[in-house]
mmCIF file with all atom_site columns, C-alpha atoms in Angstrom:
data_model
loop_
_atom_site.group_PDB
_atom_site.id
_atom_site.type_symbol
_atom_site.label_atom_id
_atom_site.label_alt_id
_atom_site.label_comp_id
_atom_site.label_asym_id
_atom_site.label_entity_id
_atom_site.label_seq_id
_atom_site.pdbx_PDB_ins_code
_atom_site.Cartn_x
_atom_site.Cartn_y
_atom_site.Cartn_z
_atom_site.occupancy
_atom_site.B_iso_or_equiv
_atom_site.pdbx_formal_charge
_atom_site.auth_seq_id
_atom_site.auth_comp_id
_atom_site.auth_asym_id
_atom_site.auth_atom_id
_atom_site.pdbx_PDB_model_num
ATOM 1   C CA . UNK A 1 1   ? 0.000   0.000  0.000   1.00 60.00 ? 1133 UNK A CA 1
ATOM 2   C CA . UNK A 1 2   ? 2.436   2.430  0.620   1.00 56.00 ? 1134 UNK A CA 1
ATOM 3   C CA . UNK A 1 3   ? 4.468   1.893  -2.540  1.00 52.00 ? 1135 UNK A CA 1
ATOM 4   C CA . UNK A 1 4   ? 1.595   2.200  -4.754  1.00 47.00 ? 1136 UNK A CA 1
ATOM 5   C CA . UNK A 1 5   ? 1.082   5.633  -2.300  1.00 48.00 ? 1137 UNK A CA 1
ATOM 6   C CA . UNK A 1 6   ? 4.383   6.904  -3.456  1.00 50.00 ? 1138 UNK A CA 1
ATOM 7   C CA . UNK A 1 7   ? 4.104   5.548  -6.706  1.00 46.00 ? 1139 UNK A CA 1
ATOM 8   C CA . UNK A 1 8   ? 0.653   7.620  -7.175  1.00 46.00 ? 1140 UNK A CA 1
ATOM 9   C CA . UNK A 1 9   ? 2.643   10.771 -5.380  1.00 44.00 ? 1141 UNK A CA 1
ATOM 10  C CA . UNK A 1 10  ? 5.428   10.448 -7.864  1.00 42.00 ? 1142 UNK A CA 1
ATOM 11  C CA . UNK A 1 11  ? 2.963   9.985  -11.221 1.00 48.00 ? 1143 UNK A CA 1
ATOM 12  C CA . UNK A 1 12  ? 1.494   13.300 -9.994  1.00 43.00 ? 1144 UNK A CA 1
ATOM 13  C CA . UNK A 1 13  ? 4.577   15.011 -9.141  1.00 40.00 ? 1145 UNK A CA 1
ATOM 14  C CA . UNK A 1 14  ? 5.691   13.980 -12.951 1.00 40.00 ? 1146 UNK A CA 1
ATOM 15  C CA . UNK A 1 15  ? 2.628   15.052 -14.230 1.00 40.00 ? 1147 UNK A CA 1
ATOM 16  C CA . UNK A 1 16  ? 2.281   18.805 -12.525 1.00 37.00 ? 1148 UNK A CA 1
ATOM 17  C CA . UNK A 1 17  ? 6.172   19.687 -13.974 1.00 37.00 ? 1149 UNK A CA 1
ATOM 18  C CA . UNK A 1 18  ? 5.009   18.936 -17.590 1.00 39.00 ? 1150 UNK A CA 1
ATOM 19  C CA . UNK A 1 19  ? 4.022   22.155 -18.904 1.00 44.00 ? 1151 UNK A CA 1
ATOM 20  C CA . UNK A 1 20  ? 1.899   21.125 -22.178 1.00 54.00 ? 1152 UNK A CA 1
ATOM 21  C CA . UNK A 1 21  ? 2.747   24.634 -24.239 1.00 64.00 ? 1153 UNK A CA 1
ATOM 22  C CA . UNK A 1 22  ? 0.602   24.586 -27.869 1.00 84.00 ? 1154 UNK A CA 1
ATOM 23  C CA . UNK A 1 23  ? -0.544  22.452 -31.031 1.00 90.00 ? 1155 UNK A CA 1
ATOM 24  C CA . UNK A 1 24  ? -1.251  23.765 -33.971 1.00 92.00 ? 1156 UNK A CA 1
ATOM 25  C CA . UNK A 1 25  ? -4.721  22.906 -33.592 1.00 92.00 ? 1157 UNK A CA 1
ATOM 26  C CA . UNK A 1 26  ? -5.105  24.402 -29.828 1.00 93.00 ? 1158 UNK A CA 1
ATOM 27  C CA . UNK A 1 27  ? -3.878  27.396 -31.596 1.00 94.00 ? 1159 UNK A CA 1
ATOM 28  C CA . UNK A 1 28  ? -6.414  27.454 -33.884 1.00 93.00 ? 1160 UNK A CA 1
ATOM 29  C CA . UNK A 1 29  ? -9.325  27.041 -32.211 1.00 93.00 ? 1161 UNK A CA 1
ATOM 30  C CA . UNK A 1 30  ? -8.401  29.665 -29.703 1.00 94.00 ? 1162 UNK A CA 1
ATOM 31  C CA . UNK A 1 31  ? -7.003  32.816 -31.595 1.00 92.00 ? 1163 UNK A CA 1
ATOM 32  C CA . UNK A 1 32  ? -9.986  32.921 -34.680 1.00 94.00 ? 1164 UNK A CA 1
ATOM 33  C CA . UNK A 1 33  ? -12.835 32.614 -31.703 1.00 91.00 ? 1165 UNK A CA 1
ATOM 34  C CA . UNK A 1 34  ? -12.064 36.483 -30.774 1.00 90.00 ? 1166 UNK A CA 1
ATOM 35  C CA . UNK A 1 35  ? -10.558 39.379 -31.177 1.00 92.00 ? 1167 UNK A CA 1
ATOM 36  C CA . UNK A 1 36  ? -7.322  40.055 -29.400 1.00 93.00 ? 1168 UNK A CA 1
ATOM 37  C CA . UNK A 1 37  ? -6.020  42.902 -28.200 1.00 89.00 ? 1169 UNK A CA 1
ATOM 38  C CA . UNK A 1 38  ? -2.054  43.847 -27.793 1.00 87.00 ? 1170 UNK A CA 1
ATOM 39  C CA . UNK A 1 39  ? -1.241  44.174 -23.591 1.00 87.00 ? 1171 UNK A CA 1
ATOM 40  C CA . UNK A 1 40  ? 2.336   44.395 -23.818 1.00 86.00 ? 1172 UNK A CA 1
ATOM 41  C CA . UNK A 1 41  ? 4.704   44.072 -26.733 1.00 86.00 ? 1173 UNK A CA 1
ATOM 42  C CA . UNK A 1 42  ? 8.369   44.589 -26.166 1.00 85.00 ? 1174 UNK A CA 1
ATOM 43  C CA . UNK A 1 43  ? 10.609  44.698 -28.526 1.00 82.00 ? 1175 UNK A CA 1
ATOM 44  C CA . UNK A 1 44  ? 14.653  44.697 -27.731 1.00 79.00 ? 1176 UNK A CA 1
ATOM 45  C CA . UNK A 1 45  ? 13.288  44.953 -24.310 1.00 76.00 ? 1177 UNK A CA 1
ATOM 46  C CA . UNK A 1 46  ? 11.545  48.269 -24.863 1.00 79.00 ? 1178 UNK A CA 1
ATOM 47  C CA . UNK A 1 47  ? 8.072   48.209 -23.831 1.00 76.00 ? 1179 UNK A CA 1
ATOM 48  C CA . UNK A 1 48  ? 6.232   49.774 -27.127 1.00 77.00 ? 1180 UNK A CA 1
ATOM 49  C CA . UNK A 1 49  ? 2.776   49.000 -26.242 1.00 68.00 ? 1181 UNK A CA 1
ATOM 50  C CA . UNK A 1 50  ? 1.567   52.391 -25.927 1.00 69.00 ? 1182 UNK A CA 1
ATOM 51  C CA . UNK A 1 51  ? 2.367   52.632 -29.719 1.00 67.00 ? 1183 UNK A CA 1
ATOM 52  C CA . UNK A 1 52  ? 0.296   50.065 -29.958 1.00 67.00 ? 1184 UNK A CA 1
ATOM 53  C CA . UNK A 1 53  ? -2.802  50.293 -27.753 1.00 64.00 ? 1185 UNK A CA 1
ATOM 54  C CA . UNK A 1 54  ? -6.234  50.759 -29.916 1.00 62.00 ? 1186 UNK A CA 1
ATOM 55  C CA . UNK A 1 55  ? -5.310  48.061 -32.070 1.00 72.00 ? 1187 UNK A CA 1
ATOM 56  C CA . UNK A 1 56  ? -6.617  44.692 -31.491 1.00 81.00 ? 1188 UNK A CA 1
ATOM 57  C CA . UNK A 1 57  ? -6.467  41.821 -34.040 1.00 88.00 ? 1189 UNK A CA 1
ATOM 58  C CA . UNK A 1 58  ? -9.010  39.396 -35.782 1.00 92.00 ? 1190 UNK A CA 1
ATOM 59  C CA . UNK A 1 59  ? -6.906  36.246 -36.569 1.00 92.00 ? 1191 UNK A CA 1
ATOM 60  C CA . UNK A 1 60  ? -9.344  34.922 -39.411 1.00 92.00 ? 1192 UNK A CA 1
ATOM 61  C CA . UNK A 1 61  ? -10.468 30.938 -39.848 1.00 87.00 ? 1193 UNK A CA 1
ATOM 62  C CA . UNK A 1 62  ? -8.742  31.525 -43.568 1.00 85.00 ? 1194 UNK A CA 1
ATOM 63  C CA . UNK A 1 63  ? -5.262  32.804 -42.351 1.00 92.00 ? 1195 UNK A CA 1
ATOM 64  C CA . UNK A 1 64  ? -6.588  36.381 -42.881 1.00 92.00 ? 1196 UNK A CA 1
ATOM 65  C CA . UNK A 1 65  ? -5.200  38.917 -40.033 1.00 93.00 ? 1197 UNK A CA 1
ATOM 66  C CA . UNK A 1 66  ? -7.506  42.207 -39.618 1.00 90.00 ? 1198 UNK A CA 1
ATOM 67  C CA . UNK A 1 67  ? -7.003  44.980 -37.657 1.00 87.00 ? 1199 UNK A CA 1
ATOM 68  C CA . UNK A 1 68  ? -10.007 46.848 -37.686 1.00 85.00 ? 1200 UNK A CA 1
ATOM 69  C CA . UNK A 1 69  ? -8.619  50.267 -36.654 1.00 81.00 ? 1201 UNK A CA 1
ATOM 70  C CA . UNK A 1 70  ? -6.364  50.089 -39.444 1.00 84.00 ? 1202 UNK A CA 1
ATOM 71  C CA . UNK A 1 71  ? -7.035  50.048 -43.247 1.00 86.00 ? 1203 UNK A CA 1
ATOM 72  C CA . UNK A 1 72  ? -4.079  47.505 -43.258 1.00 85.00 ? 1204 UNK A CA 1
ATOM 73  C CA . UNK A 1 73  ? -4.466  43.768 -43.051 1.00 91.00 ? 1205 UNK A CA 1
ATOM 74  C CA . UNK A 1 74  ? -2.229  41.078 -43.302 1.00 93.00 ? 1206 UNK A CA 1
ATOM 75  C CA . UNK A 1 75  ? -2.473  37.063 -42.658 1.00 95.00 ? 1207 UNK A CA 1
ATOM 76  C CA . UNK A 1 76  ? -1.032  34.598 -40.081 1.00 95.00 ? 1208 UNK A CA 1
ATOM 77  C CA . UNK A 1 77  ? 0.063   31.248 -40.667 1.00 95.00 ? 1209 UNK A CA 1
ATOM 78  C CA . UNK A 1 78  ? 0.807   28.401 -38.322 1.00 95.00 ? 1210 UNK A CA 1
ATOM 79  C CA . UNK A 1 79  ? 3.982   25.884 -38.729 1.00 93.00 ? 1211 UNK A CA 1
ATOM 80  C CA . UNK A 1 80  ? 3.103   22.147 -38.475 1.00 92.00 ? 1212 UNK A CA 1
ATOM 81  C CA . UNK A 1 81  ? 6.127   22.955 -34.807 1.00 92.00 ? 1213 UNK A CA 1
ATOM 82  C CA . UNK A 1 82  ? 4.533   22.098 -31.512 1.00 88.00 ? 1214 UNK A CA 1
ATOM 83  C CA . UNK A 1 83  ? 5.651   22.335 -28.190 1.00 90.00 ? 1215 UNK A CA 1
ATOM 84  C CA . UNK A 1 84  ? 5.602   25.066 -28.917 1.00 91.00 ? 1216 UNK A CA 1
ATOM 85  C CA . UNK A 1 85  ? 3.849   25.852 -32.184 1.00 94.00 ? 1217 UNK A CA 1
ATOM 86  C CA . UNK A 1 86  ? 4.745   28.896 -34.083 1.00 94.00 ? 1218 UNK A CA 1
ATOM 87  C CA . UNK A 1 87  ? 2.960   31.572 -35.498 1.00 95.00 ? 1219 UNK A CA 1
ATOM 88  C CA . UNK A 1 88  ? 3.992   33.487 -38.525 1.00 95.00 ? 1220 UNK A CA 1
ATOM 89  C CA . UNK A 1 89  ? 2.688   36.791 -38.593 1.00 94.00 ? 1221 UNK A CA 1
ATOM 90  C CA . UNK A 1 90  ? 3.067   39.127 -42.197 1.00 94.00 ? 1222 UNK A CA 1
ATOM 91  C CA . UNK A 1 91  ? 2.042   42.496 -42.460 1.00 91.00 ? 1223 UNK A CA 1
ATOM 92  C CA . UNK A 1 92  ? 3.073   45.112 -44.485 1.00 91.00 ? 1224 UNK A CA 1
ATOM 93  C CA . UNK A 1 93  ? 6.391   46.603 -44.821 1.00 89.00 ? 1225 UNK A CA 1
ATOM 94  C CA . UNK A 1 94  ? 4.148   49.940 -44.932 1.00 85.00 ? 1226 UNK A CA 1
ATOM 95  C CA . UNK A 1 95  ? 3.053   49.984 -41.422 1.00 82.00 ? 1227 UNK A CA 1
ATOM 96  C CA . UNK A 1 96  ? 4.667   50.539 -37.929 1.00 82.00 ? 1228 UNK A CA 1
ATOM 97  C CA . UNK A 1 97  ? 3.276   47.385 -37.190 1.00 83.00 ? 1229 UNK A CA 1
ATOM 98  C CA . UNK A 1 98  ? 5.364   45.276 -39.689 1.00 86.00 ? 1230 UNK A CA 1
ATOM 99  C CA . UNK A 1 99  ? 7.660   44.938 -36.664 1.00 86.00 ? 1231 UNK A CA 1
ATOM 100 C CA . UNK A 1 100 ? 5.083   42.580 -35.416 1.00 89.00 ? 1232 UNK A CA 1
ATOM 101 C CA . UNK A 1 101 ? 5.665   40.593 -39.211 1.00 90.00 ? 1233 UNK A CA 1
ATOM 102 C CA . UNK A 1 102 ? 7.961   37.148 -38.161 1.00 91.00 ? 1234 UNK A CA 1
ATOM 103 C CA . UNK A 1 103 ? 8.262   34.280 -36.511 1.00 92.00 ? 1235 UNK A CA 1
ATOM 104 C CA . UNK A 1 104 ? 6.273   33.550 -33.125 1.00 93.00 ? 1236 UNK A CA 1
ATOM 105 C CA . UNK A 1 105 ? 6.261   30.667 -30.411 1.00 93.00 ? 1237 UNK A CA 1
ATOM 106 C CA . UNK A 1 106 ? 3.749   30.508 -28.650 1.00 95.00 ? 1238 UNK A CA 1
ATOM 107 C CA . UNK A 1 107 ? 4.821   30.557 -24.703 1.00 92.00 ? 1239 UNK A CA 1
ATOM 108 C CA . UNK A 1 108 ? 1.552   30.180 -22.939 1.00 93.00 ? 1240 UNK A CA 1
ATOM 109 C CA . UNK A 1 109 ? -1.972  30.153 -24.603 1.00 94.00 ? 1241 UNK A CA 1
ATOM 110 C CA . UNK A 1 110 ? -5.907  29.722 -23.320 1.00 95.00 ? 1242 UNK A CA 1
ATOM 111 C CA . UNK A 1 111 ? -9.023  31.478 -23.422 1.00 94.00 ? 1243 UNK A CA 1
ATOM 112 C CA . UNK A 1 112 ? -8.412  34.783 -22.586 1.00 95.00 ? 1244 UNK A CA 1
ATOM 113 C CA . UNK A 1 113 ? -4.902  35.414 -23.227 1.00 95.00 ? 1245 UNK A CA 1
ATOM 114 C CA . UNK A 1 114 ? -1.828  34.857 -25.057 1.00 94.00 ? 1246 UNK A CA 1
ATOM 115 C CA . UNK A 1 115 ? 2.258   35.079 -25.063 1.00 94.00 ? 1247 UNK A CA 1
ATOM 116 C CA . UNK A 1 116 ? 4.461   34.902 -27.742 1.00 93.00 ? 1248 UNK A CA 1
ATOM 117 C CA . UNK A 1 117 ? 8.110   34.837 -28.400 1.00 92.00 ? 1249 UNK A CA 1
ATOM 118 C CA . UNK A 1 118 ? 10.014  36.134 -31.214 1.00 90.00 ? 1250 UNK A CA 1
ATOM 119 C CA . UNK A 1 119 ? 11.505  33.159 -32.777 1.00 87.00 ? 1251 UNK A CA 1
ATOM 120 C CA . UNK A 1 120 ? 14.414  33.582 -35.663 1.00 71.00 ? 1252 UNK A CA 1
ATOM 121 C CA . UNK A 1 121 ? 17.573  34.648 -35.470 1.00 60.00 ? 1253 UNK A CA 1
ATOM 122 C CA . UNK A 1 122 ? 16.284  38.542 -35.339 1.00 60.00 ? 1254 UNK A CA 1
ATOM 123 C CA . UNK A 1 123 ? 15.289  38.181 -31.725 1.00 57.00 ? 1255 UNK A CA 1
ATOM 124 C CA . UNK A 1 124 ? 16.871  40.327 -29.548 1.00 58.00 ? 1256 UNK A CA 1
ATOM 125 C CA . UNK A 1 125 ? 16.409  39.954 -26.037 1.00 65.00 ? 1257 UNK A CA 1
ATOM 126 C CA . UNK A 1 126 ? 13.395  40.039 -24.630 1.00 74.00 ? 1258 UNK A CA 1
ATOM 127 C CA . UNK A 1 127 ? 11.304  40.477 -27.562 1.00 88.00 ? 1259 UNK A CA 1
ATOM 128 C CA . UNK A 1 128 ? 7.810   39.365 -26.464 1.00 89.00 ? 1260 UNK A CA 1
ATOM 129 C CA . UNK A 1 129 ? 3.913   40.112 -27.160 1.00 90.00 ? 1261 UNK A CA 1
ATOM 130 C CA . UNK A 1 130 ? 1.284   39.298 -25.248 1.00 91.00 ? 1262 UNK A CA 1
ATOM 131 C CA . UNK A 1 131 ? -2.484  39.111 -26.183 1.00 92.00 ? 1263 UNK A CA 1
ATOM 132 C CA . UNK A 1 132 ? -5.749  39.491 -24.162 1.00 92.00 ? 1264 UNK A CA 1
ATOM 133 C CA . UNK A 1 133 ? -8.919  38.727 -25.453 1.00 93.00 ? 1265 UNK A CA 1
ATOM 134 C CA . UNK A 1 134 ? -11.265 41.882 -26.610 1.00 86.00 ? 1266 UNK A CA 1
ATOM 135 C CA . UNK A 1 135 ? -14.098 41.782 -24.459 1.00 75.00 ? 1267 UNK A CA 1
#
């Protein structure tokens, strides 16, 4: 009794220091249920979401990316990578916000919020953005 005790201890203990990060398909489903709206998005390690603050984003069901604010639009893709899966973002080179257009992982992902990491060899330190859902 108390082996299969530990053993059940020790199953959990493995279990609660897995962190199960994204699929492609968790992905999915989430972002093109709502709109999202940037809540922090640093860049080099400079915090530039007040450049950023009335725009929120419509990932599309077809890989279309609005931003209703904007007359711009762009599209996101995902990767077939999980654990984590990555996001590509493209937007045009015309718009401040083509420094959002690369690479993403996707940290940490549910229903009402997101973080991403910049992924290629541009990172710089620190470059994150973070999602909340528009409510």
């Amino acid at each position: 009794m108390k082996k299969l005790l530990i053993f059940a201890v020790l199953i959990f203990a493995i279990g609660m220091g897995c962190n199960k990060r994204s699929t492609p398909n968790k992905v999915k489903k989430i972002l093109t249920e709502d709109s999202w709206k940037i809540e922090r998005f640093t860049d080099g390690g400079v915090n530039l979401k007040d450049l950023y603050n009335a725009d929120y984003f419509v990932f599309e069901t077809g890989n279309g990316l609005k931003i209703p604010n904007r007359p711009e639009s762009g599209s996101w893709f995902l990767t077939s990578e999980k654990n984590p899966a990555v996001i590509e973002i493209n937007l045009p080179t015309t718009t401040d916000l083509s420094v959002l257009a690369d690479d993403w992982n996707v940290v940490y992902i549910n229903k009402t919020e997101f973080h991403l990491e910049r992924k290629d060899g541009k990172k710089a330190e620190n470059d994150e953005l973070f999602f909340v859902k528009q409510f």
